[in-house]
Amino acid sequence: QVQLVESGGGLVQAGGSLRLSCAASGRTSSRYAMGWFRQAPGKEREFVFAVSWNGGDTLYADSVKGRFTISRDNAKNTVYLQMSSLKPEDPAVYSCAAALVGMSRRDYSYDYWGQGTQVTVSS
């Protein structure tokens, strides 16, 4: 079992930045790819970014290209999502997830999920 806890969400002005963190505990010795997803009210869960277990490869959604980056520190069992140039369409609950099968844009590929952290953008 892997437990994931997100932090770093909050209220930010449009154009601002936030860094989300996802701390993993439990069976962290396994080689999990990590992903970030978001879900806004009334919308389906949306893939944002993913990183391979060693941090060498990433996947991202076109909507965040050039604005968000992902990184991981396996020594700290933590994954980060750096969000910049935040837009009014970015607000959502952002959740991290762990996948044994590797990076994926599909939420059903992920084995473990955190509870999420709210990101709000004011215009």
Short mmCIF file of C-alpha atoms in Angstrom, two decimals:
data_model
loop_
_atom_site.label_atom_id
_atom_site.label_comp_id
_atom_site.label_asym_id
_atom_site.label_seq_id
_atom_site.Cartn_x
_atom_site.Cartn_y
_atom_site.Cartn_z
CA GLN A 1 0.00 0.00 0.00
CA VAL A 2 1.07 3.53 -0.72
CA GLN A 3 -0.38 6.58 0.96
CA LEU A 4 -0.24 9.90 -0.85
CA VAL A 5 -0.76 13.30 0.70
CA GLU A 6 -0.88 16.48 -1.35
CA SER A 7 -0.12 19.95 -0.09
CA GLY A 8 0.57 23.41 -1.42
CA GLY A 9 -2.78 24.35 -2.84
CA GLY A 10 -4.39 27.68 -2.18
CA LEU A 11 -5.55 30.94 -3.67
CA VAL A 12 -3.36 32.73 -6.17
CA GLN A 13 -3.89 35.56 -8.62
CA ALA A 14 -4.01 34.87 -12.31
CA GLY A 15 -0.48 34.86 -13.63
CA GLY A 16 0.88 33.71 -10.30
CA SER A 17 2.60 30.51 -9.25
CA LEU A 18 2.10 27.65 -6.86
CA ARG A 19 4.06 24.53 -6.08
CA LEU A 20 2.16 21.44 -5.15
CA SER A 21 3.78 18.60 -3.27
CA CYS A 22 2.80 14.96 -3.02
CA ALA A 23 4.40 13.01 -0.21
CA ALA A 24 4.32 9.23 -0.40
CA SER A 25 4.56 6.79 2.46
CA GLY A 26 4.17 3.07 2.84
CA ARG A 27 5.49 0.81 0.12
CA THR A 28 7.61 3.47 -1.49
CA SER A 29 10.38 1.07 -2.45
CA SER A 30 8.41 0.07 -5.54
CA ARG A 31 9.08 1.87 -8.76
CA TYR A 32 5.97 3.95 -9.22
CA ALA A 33 5.41 6.48 -11.91
CA MET A 34 3.63 9.48 -10.48
CA GLY A 35 0.92 11.57 -12.03
CA TRP A 36 -1.04 14.70 -11.31
CA PHE A 37 -4.68 15.02 -12.27
CA ARG A 38 -7.19 17.76 -11.69
CA GLN A 39 -10.93 17.97 -11.47
CA ALA A 40 -13.00 21.10 -11.58
CA PRO A 41 -16.62 21.19 -10.41
CA GLY A 42 -18.93 19.61 -12.96
CA LYS A 43 -16.06 18.38 -15.10
CA GLU A 44 -14.33 15.09 -15.58
CA ARG A 45 -10.96 14.34 -14.06
CA GLU A 46 -8.22 15.63 -16.34
CA PHE A 47 -4.64 14.45 -16.73
CA VAL A 48 -2.06 17.15 -16.06
CA PHE A 49 1.45 15.73 -15.80
CA ALA A 50 3.28 12.50 -15.10
CA VAL A 51 6.84 11.53 -14.33
CA SER A 52 8.58 8.17 -14.56
CA TRP A 53 9.84 6.45 -11.45
CA ASN A 54 13.38 7.74 -11.93
CA GLY A 55 12.36 11.20 -13.09
CA GLY A 56 13.85 10.68 -16.51
CA ASP A 57 10.67 10.94 -18.57
CA THR A 58 7.57 13.04 -18.38
CA LEU A 59 4.15 13.34 -19.98
CA TYR A 60 2.05 16.46 -19.90
CA ALA A 61 -1.23 17.84 -21.11
CA ASP A 62 -1.13 20.42 -23.87
CA SER A 63 -3.09 22.79 -21.67
CA VAL A 64 -0.17 23.13 -19.26
CA LYS A 65 2.72 23.02 -21.70
CA GLY A 66 5.32 25.63 -20.90
CA ARG A 67 3.57 26.63 -17.69
CA PHE A 68 3.79 23.60 -15.40
CA THR A 69 6.70 21.34 -14.63
CA ILE A 70 6.98 18.15 -12.65
CA SER A 71 9.84 16.79 -10.60
CA ARG A 72 10.43 14.16 -7.98
CA ASP A 73 12.84 13.58 -5.15
CA ASN A 74 12.89 9.87 -4.46
CA ALA A 75 15.08 10.35 -1.41
CA LYS A 76 12.21 12.32 0.10
CA ASN A 77 9.45 10.25 -1.54
CA THR A 78 7.97 13.46 -2.85
CA VAL A 79 6.73 14.65 -6.21
CA TYR A 80 6.28 18.29 -7.07
CA LEU A 81 4.11 20.12 -9.54
CA GLN A 82 5.37 23.62 -10.19
CA MET A 83 2.61 25.73 -11.67
CA SER A 84 3.30 29.11 -13.21
CA SER A 85 1.32 31.60 -15.25
CA LEU A 86 -1.85 30.28 -13.70
CA LYS A 87 -4.99 30.94 -15.68
CA PRO A 88 -8.66 31.20 -14.77
CA GLU A 89 -9.19 27.75 -16.31
CA ASP A 90 -6.67 26.09 -13.97
CA PRO A 91 -8.68 26.03 -10.72
CA ALA A 92 -9.52 22.53 -9.60
CA VAL A 93 -8.78 19.93 -7.01
CA TYR A 94 -5.36 18.61 -7.91
CA SER A 95 -4.62 15.01 -6.99
CA CYS A 96 -1.50 12.96 -7.27
CA ALA A 97 -1.47 9.28 -8.07
CA ALA A 98 0.99 6.40 -8.27
CA ALA A 99 1.15 3.82 -11.03
CA LEU A 100 3.21 0.62 -11.09
CA VAL A 101 2.68 0.16 -14.82
CA GLY A 102 4.44 3.42 -15.67
CA MET A 103 3.38 6.84 -16.86
CA SER A 104 -0.08 7.15 -18.26
CA ARG A 105 -2.61 9.81 -19.19
CA ARG A 106 -5.39 7.46 -18.10
CA ASP A 107 -6.55 7.68 -14.53
CA TYR A 108 -7.49 4.01 -14.47
CA SER A 109 -3.80 3.13 -14.85
CA TYR A 110 -3.03 4.48 -11.39
CA ASP A 111 -3.08 2.31 -8.32
CA TYR A 112 -3.09 4.81 -5.49
CA TRP A 113 -4.52 8.28 -5.08
CA GLY A 114 -4.23 11.15 -2.69
CA GLN A 115 -7.15 13.17 -1.38
CA GLY A 116 -6.32 16.23 -3.43
CA THR A 117 -5.56 19.86 -2.78
CA GLN A 118 -7.63 22.80 -3.95
CA VAL A 119 -6.17 25.38 -6.29
CA THR A 120 -8.10 28.59 -6.80
CA VAL A 121 -7.14 31.34 -9.21
CA SER A 122 -8.52 34.84 -8.86
CA SER A 123 -8.77 37.08 -11.88
#
